[in-house]
Coordinates of C-alpha atoms and ligand atoms in Angstrom, one line a residue:
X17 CA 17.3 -9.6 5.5
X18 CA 17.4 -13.4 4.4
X19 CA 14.7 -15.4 4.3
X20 CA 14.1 -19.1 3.8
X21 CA 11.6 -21.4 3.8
X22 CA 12.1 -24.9 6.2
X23 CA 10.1 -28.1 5.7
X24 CA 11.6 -30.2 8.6
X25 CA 13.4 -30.9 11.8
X26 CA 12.6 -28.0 13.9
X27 CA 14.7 -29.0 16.8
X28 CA 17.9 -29.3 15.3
X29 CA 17.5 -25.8 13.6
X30 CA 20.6 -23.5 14.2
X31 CA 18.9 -19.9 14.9
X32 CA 18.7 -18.2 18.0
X33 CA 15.0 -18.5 18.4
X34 CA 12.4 -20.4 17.6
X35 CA 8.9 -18.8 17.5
X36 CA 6.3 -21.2 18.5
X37 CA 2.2 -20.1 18.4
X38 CA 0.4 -21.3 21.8
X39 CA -3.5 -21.0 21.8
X40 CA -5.8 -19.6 24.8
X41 CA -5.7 -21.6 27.5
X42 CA -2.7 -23.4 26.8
X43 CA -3.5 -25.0 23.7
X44 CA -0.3 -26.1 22.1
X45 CA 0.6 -25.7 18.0
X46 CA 1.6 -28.7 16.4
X47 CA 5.7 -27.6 16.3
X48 CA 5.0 -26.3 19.9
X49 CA 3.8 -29.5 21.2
X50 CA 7.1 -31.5 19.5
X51 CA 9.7 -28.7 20.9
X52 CA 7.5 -29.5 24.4
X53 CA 8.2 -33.0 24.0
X54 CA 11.7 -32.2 23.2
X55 CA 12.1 -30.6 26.1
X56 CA 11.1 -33.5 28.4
X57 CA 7.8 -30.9 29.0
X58 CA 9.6 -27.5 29.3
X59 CA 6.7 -25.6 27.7
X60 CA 3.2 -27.4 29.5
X61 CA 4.8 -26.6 32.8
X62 CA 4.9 -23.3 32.2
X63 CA 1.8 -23.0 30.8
X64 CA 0.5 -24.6 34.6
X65 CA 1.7 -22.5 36.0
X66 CA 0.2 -19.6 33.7
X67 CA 2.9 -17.4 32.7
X68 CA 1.1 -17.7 29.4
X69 CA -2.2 -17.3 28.5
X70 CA -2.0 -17.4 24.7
X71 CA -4.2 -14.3 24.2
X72 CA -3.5 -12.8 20.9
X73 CA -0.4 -10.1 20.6
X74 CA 1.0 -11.5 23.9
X75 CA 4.6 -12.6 23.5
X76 CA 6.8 -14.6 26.1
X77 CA 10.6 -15.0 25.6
X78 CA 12.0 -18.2 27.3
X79 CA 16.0 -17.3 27.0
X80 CA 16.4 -21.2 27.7
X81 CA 15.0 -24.1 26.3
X82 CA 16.4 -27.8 26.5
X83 CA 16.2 -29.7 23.9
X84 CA 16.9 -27.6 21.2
X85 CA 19.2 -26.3 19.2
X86 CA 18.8 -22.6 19.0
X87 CA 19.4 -21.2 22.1
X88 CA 15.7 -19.2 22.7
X89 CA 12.3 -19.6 22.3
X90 CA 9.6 -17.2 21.4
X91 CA 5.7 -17.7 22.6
X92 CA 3.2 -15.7 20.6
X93 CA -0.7 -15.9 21.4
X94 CA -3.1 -17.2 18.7
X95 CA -6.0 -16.5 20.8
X96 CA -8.7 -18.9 20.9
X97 CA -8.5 -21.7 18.4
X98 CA -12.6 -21.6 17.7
X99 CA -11.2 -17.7 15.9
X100 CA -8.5 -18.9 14.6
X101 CA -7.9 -17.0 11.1
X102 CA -5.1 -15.7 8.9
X103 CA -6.0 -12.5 10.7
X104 CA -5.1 -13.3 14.3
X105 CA -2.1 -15.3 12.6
X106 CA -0.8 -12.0 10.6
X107 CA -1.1 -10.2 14.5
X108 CA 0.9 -12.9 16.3
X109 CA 3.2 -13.3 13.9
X110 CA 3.9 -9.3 14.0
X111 CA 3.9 -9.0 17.8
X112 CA 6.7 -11.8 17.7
X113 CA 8.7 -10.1 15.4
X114 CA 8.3 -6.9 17.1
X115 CA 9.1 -8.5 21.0
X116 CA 12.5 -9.7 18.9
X117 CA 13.2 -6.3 17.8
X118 CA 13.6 -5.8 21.3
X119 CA 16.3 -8.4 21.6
X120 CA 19.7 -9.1 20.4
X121 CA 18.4 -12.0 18.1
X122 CA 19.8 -12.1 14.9
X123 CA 17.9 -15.1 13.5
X124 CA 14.5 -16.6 13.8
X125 CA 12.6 -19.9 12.9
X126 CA 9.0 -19.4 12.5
X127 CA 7.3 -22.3 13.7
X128 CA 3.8 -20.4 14.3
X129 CA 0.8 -22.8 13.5
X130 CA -0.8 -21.8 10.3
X131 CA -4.2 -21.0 8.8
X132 CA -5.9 -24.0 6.4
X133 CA -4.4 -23.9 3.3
X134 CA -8.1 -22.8 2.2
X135 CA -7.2 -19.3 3.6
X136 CA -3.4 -19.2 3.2
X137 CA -1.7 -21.8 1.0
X138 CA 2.3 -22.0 0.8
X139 CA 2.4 -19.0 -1.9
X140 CA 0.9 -16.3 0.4
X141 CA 2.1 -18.2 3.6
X142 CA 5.8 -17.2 2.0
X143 CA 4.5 -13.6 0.5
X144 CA 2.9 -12.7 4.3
X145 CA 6.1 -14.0 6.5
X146 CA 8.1 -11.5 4.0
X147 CA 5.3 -8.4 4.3
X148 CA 5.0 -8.8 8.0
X149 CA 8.2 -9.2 9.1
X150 CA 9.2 -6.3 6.8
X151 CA 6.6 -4.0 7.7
X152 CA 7.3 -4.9 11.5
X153 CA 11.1 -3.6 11.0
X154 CA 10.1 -0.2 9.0
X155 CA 11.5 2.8 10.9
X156 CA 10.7 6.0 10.0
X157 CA 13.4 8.1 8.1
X158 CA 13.2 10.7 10.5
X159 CA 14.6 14.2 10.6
X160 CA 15.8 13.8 14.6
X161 CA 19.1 15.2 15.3
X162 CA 19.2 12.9 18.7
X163 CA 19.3 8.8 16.9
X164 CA 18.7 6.2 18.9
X165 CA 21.1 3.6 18.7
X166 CA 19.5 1.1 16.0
X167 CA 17.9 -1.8 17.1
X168 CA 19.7 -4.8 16.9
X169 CA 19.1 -6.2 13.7
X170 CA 17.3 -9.4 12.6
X171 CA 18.8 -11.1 10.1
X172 CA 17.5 -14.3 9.3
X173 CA 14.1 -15.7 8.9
X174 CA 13.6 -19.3 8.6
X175 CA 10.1 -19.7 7.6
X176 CA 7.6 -23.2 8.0
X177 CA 6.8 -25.9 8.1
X178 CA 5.8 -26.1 4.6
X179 CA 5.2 -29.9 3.2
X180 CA 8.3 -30.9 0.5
X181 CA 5.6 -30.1 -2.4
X182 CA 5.0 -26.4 -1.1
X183 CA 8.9 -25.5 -0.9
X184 CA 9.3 -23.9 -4.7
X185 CA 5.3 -22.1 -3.7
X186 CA 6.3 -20.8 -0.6
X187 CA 10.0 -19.7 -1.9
X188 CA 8.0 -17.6 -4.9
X189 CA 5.8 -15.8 -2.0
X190 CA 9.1 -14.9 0.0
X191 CA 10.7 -13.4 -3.0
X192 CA 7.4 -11.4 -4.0
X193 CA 6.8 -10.8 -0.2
X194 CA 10.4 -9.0 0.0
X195 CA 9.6 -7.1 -3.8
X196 CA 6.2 -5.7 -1.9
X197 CA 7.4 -5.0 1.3
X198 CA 10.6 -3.2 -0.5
X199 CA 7.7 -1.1 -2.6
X200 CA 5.6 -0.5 0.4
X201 CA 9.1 1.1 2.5
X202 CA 9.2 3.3 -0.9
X203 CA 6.2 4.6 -0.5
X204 CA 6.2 5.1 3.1
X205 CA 9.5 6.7 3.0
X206 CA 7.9 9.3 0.3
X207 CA 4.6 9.7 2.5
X208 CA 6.4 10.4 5.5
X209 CA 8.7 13.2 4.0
X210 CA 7.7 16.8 4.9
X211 CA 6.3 18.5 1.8
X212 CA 9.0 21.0 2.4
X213 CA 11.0 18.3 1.1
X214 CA 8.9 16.1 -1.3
X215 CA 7.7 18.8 -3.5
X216 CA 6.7 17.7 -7.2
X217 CA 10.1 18.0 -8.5
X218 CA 11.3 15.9 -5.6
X219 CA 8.6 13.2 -7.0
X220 CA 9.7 13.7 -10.2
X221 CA 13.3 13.0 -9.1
X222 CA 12.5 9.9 -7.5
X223 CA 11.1 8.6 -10.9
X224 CA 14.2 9.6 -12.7
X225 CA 16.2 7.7 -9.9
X226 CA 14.0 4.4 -10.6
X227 CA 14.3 4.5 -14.4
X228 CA 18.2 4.7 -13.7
X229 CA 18.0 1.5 -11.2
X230 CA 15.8 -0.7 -13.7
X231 CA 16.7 -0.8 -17.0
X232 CA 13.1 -2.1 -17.9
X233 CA 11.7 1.6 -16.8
X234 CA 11.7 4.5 -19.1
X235 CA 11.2 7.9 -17.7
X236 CA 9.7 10.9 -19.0
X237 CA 9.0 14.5 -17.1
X238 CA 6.6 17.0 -18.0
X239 CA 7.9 20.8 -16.2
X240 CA 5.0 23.2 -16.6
X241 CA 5.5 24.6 -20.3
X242 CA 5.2 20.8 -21.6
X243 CA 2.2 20.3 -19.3
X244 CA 0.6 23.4 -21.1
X245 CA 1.2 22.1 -24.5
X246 CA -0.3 19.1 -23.3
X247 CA -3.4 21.8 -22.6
X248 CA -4.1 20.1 -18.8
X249 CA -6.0 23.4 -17.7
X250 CA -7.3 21.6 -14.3
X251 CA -4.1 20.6 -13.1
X252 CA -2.5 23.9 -13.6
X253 CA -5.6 25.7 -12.3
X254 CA -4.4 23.6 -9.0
X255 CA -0.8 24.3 -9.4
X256 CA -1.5 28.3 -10.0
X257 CA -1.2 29.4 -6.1
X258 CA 2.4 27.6 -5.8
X259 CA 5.0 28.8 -5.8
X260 CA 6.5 25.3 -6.3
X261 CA 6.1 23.9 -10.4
X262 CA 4.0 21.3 -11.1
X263 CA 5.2 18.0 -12.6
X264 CA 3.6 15.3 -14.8
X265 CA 5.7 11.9 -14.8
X266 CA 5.6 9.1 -16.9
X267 CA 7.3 6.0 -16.2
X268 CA 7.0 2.7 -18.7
X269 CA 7.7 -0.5 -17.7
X270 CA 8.0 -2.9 -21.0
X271 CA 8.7 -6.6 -20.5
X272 CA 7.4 -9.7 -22.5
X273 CA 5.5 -9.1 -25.2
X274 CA 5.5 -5.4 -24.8
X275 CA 3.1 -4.4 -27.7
X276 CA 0.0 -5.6 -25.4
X277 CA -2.2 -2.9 -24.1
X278 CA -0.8 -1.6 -20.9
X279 CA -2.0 -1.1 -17.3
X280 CA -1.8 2.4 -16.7
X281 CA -1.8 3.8 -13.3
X282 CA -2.9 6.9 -12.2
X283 CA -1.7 8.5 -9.1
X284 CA -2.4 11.5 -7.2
X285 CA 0.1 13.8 -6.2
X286 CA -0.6 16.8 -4.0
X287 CA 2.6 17.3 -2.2
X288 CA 0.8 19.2 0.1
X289 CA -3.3 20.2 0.2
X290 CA -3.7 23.3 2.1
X291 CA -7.6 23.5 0.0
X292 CA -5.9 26.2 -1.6
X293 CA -8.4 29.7 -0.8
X294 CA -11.2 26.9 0.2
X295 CA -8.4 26.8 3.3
X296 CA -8.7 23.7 5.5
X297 CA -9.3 24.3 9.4
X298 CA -5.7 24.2 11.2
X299 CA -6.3 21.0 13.1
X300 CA -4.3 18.1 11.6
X301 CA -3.5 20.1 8.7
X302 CA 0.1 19.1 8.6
X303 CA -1.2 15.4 8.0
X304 CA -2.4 16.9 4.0
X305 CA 1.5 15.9 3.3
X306 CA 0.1 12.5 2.6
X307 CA -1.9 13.7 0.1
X308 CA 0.5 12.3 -2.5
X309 CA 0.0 8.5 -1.6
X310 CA -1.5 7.3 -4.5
X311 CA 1.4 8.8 -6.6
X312 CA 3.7 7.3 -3.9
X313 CA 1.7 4.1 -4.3
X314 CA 2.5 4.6 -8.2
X315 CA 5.8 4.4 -8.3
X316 CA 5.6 2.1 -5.4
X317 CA 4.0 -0.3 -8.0
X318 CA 6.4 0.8 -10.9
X319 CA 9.2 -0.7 -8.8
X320 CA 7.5 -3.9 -7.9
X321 CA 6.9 -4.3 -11.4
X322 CA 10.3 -3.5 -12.5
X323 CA 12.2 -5.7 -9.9
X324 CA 9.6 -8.8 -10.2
X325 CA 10.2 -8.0 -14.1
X326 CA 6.8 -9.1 -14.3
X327 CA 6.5 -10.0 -18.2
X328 CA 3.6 -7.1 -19.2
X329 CA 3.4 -3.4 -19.9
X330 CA 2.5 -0.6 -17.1
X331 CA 2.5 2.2 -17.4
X332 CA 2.8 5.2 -14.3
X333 CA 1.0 8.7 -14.5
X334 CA 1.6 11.2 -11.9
X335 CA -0.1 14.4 -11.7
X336 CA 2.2 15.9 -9.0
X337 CA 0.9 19.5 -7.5
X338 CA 1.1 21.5 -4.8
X339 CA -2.5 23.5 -3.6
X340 CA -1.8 26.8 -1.8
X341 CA -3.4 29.9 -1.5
X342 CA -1.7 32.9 -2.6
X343 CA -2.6 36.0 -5.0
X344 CA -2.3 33.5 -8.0
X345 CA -4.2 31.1 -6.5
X346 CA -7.6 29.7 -8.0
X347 CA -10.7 31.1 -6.4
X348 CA -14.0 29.2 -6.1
X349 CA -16.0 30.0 -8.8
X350 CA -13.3 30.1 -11.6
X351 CA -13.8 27.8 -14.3
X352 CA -10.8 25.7 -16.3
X353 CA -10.6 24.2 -19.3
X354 CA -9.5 19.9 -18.8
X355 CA -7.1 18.9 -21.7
X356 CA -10.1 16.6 -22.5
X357 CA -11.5 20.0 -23.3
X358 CA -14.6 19.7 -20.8
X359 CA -14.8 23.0 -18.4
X360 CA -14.5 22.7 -14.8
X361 CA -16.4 24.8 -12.3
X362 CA -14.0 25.1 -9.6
X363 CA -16.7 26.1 -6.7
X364 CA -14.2 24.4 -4.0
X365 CA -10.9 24.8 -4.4
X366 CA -10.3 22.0 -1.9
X367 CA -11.3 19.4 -4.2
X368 CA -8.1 19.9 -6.2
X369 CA -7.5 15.9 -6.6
X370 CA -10.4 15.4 -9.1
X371 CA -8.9 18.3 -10.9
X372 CA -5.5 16.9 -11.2
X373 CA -6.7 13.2 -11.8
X374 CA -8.9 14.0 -14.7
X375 CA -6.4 15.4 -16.9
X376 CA -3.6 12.4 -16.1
X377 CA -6.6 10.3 -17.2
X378 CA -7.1 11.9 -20.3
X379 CA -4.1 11.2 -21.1
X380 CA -4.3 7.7 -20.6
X381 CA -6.4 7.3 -23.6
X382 CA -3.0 7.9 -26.0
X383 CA -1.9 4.4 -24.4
X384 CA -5.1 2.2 -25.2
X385 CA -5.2 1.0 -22.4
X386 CA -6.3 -2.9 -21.1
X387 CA -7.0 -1.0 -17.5
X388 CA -6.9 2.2 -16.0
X389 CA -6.7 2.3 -12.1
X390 CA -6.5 5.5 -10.6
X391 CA -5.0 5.7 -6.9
X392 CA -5.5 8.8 -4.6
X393 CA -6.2 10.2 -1.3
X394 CA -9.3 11.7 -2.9
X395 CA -12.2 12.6 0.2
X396 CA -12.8 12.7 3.9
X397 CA -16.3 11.4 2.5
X398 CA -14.4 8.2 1.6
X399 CA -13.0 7.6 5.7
X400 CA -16.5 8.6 6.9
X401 CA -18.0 5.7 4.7
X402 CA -15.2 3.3 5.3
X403 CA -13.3 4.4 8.4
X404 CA -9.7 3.2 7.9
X405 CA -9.7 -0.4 7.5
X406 CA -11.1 -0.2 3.4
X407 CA -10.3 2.0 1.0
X408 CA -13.0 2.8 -1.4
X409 CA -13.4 1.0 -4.9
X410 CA -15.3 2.6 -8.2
X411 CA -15.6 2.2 -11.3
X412 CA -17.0 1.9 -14.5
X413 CA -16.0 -1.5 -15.4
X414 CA -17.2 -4.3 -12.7
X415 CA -14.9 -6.8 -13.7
X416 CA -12.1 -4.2 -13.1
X417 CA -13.7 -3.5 -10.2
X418 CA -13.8 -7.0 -8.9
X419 CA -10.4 -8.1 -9.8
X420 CA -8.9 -4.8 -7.6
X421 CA -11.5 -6.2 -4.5
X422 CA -10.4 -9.8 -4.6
X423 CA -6.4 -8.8 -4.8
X424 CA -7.3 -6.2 -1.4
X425 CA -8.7 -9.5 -0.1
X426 CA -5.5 -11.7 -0.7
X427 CA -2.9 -9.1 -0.3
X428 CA -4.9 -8.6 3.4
X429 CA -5.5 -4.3 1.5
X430 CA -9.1 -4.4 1.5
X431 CA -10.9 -2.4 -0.5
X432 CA -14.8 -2.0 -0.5
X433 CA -17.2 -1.8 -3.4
X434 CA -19.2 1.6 -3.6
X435 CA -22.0 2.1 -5.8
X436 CA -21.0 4.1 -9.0
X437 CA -24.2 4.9 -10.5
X438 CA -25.2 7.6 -12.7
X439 CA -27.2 9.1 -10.4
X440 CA -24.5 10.5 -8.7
X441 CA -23.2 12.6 -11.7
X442 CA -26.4 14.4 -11.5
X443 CA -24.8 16.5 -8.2
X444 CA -22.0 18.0 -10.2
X445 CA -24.4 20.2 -12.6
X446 CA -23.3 23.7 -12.8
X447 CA -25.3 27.0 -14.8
X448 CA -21.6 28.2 -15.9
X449 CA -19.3 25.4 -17.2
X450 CA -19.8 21.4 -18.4
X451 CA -19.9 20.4 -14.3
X452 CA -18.8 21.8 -11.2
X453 CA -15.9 19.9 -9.5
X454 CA -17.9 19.4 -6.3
X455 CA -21.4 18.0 -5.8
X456 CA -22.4 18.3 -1.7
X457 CA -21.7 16.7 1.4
X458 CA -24.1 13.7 0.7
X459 CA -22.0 10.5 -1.1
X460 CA -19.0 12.8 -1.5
X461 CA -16.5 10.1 -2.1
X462 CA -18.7 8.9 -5.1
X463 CA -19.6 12.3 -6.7
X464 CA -15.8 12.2 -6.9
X465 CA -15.7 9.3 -8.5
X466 CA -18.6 10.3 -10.5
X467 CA -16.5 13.3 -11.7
X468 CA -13.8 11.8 -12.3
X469 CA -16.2 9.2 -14.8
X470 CA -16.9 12.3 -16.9
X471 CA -13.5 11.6 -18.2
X472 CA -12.9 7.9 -18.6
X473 CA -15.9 7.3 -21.2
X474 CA -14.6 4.7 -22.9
X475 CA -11.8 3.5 -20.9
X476 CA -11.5 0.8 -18.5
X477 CA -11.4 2.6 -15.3
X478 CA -11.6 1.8 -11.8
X479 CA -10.8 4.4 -8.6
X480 CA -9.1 3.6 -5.7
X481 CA -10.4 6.1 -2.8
X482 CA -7.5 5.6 0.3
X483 CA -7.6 8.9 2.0
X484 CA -8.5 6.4 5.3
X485 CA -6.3 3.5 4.5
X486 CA -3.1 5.4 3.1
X487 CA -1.5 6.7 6.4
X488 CA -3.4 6.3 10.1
X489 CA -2.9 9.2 13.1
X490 CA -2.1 8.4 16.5
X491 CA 0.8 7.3 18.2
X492 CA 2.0 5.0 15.0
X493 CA 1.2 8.4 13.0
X494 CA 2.4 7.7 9.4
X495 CA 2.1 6.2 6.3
X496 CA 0.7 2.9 6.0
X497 CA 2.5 1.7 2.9
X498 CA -1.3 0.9 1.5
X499 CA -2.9 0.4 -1.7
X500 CA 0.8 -1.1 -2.5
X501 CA 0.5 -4.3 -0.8
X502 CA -3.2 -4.8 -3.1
X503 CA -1.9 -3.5 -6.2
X504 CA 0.9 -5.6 -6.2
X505 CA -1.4 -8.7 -6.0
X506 CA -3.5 -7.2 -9.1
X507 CA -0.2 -6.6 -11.3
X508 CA 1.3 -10.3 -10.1
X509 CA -1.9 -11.7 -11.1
X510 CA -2.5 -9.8 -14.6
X511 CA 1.2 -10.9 -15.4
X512 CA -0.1 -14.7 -14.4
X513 CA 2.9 -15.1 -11.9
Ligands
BES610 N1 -6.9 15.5 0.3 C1 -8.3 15.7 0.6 C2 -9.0 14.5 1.1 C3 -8.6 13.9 2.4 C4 -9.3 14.3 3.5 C5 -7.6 13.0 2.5 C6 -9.0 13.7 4.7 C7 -7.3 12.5 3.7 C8 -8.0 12.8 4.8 C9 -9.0 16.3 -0.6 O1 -8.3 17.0 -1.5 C10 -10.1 17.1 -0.1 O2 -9.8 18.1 0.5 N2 -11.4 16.7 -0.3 C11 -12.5 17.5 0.1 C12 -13.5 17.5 -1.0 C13 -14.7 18.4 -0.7 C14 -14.2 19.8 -0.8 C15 -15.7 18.1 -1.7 C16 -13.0 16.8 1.4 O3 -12.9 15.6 1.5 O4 -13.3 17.5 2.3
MN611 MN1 -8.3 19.1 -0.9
ZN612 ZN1 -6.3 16.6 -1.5

């Protein structure tokens, strides 16, 4: 896909559409109302006589329009004006470029009014035309024997108008757009895989394969007798009941001055959560496949980095697992040993993501770190809080904290703010070992925060809880591509890009 950014001259364009934004009740956009003129009219007449009604997510092709050069136009609803927001603009933008899927066109010029610069200046109005429009085009990599014939490709995607001054802005966002909506396919791609195929050595694969494409990466894999040296007694107590071997991956990204402290992120990887001999009911069980997003989301981030070359250190943990039941399983009850050397009482063996997080954190602390985020599908207690629209946000640092919220907010990833007080920690006590690895029903996705804050004393450390946001059910069942699009804006801004 190409993209570029236009500033003028919309009529004399040579694409095969033009996509112009029409308000309820027939309001006109600004570039609407001068292809209207244009066209001696074309586009008020049609409104009268109300083939149109400019309702949000409601698309119109006109195959013919005088007065213009390319050879189509494209009417997306913006819904009323008085709710105009960068919101309804992200959905009409995506219902266009999902009516052009349908289409022979090959290229586009987006003419769409815009938000105020307040809400989306030429930067982001670049770095959302790229996002959308890519994740509007993802396909599922499918395992169907019968393929469809591929939709007929779009190829080019003239973006605007953007004022003369906003060009080199607005050019930055579509190249950053493109790096996050590549990083967001990656992790899809990984999500959507069955576990029978994306098994921890499969992740660990995929890290290898990144560290060969970027030369900035560096690659290191820990089988199971190195992640025994390494003494992480929780993550093997998950890994136990595979048959499958567990992997710990670290990948380094090192440009510009590459002695500063590093961001580290932390991702889980359960290849697949049965709950182990806590078994999970049957219904919707097959979705636990997506229960390595956040390591997905990882190296999601690790290529962003590595392809924006983004002039700072990261660095990518992975605790990847897979938590079965079996004869060698883990049974509630049974206490481990973390490498931080804390013991674990493992009364659910369904809350195996704590387990596996806390001893990738631990190690963290050989990197001294300037932030550690960690990024899992960690509760259920986390969608009934949130639903699917936020993921949760903890920590133990509220600048960290912050920083992650406001980059959901301009990436359009929200995340929400959950109180991560010590109260909470009091809910993991046990008689038998330092805590128990669960603490009750009530606040669930923060006494799993709370227990992963046992181990990052010290550290920098801020959770990212997207068990609802990571992949959504229903008919567009799948993986969402999410935290990538948010983290992407926290690493672009650390590096000061
Ligand atoms: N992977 C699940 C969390 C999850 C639930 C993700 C629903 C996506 C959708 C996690 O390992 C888990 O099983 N958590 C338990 C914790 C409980 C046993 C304290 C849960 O949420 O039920
Ligand atoms: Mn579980
Ligand atoms: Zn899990």
């Amino acid at each position: 896909m190409q993209f570029e950014i236009w500033a003028k001259g919309l009529a004399a364009l040579n694409v095969d559409c033009v996509v112009l934004g029409v308000f309820e009740d027939g309001e006109l956009g600004e570039e609407a109302q001068g292809i209207d003129s244009a066209s001696r009219g074309f586009l008020k007449k049609l409104l009268a006589r109300g083939d149109f009604s400019g309702r949000s997510g409601e698309t119109l092709l006109i195959t013919e329009l005088p007065g213009i050069e390319a050879s189509r136009a494209l009417l997306t609803g913006l819904g009323s004006r008085k709710n105009f927001s960068r919101k309804t603009w992200r959905r009409s933008l995506a219902s266009a470029i999902t009516a052009v899927a349908k289409t022979r066109i090959a290229s586009i010029a987006l003419a769409v009014e815009r938000p105020p610069a307040k809400d989306l200046d030429d930067y982001y109005f670049g770095r959302a035309v790229a996002e959308i429009v890519g994740s509007t085009q993802y396909r599922i990599n499918d395992l169907k024997t019968s393929k469809k014939p591929k939709p007929h490709a779009l190829q080019k995607v003239l973006a605007g108008p953007v004022r003369k001054a906003g060009v080199e802005a607005a050019e930055r966002g579509l190249e950053h757009g493109q790096a996050v909506s590549a990083a967001a396919y990656l992790q899809r791609d990984l999500g959507n895989l069955p576990a029978n195929v994306c098994t921890p050595t499969y992740l660990a694969d995929q890290a290898r394969a990144l560290a060969k494409q970027y030369t900035s990466l560096r690659v290191q894999v820990l089988d199971e007798a190195a992640i025994k040296k390494e003494k992480m007694g929780c993550l093997l107590a998950v890994s136990q009941g595979s048959h499958q071997p567990p992997r710990f991956i670290v990948l380094e990204h090192r440009a510009g001055k590459s002695d500063n402290p590093p961001v580290v992120l932390v991702g889980k990887g359960v290849t697949f959560d049965t709950g182990g001999i806590s078994l999970k009911d049957p219904g919707g069980m097959d979705e636990m496949k997506f229960d390595m997003s956040g390591a997905a989301a990882v190296l999601a981030s690790m290529s962003l980095v590595a392809k924006l070359r983004l002039p700072m250190r990261v660095i990518g943990l992975i605790s990847a697992v897979e938590n079965m039941p079996s004869g060698h399983a883990i049974k509630p009850g049974d206490i481990a040993t973390s490498a931080a050397g804390l013991t674990v009482e493992i009364l659910n063996t369904d809350a195996e993501g704590r387990l596996i997080l806390c001893d990738a954190l631990h190690y963290s602390r050989r990197f001294n770190p300037a932030a550690v985020v960690d990024i899992a599908t960690l509760t259920g207690a986390c969608v009934t809080a949130l639903g699917h629209h936020h993921s949760g946000c903890m920590g133990n640092n509220e600048d960290l904290v912050h920083e992650l919220v406001e980059a959901g907010v301009r990436a359009d990833d929200r995340a929400w703010h959950l109180p991560l007080t010590e109260e909470y920690a009091d809910q993991l006590k046990s008689n038998f070992a330092d805590f128990a690895n669960v603490g009750g029903r009530e606040g669930g996705a923060i006494t799993a925060a709370a227990f992963l804050g046992k181990f990052t004393q010290g550290l920098k450390w801020a959770h990212l809880d997207v068990a609802g946001t990571a992949y959504q059910g229903g008919a567009q069942k799948g993986s969402t591509g999410r935290p990538t699009p948010l983290l992407a804006d926290f690493l672009i801004h650390r590096a000061g890009l």
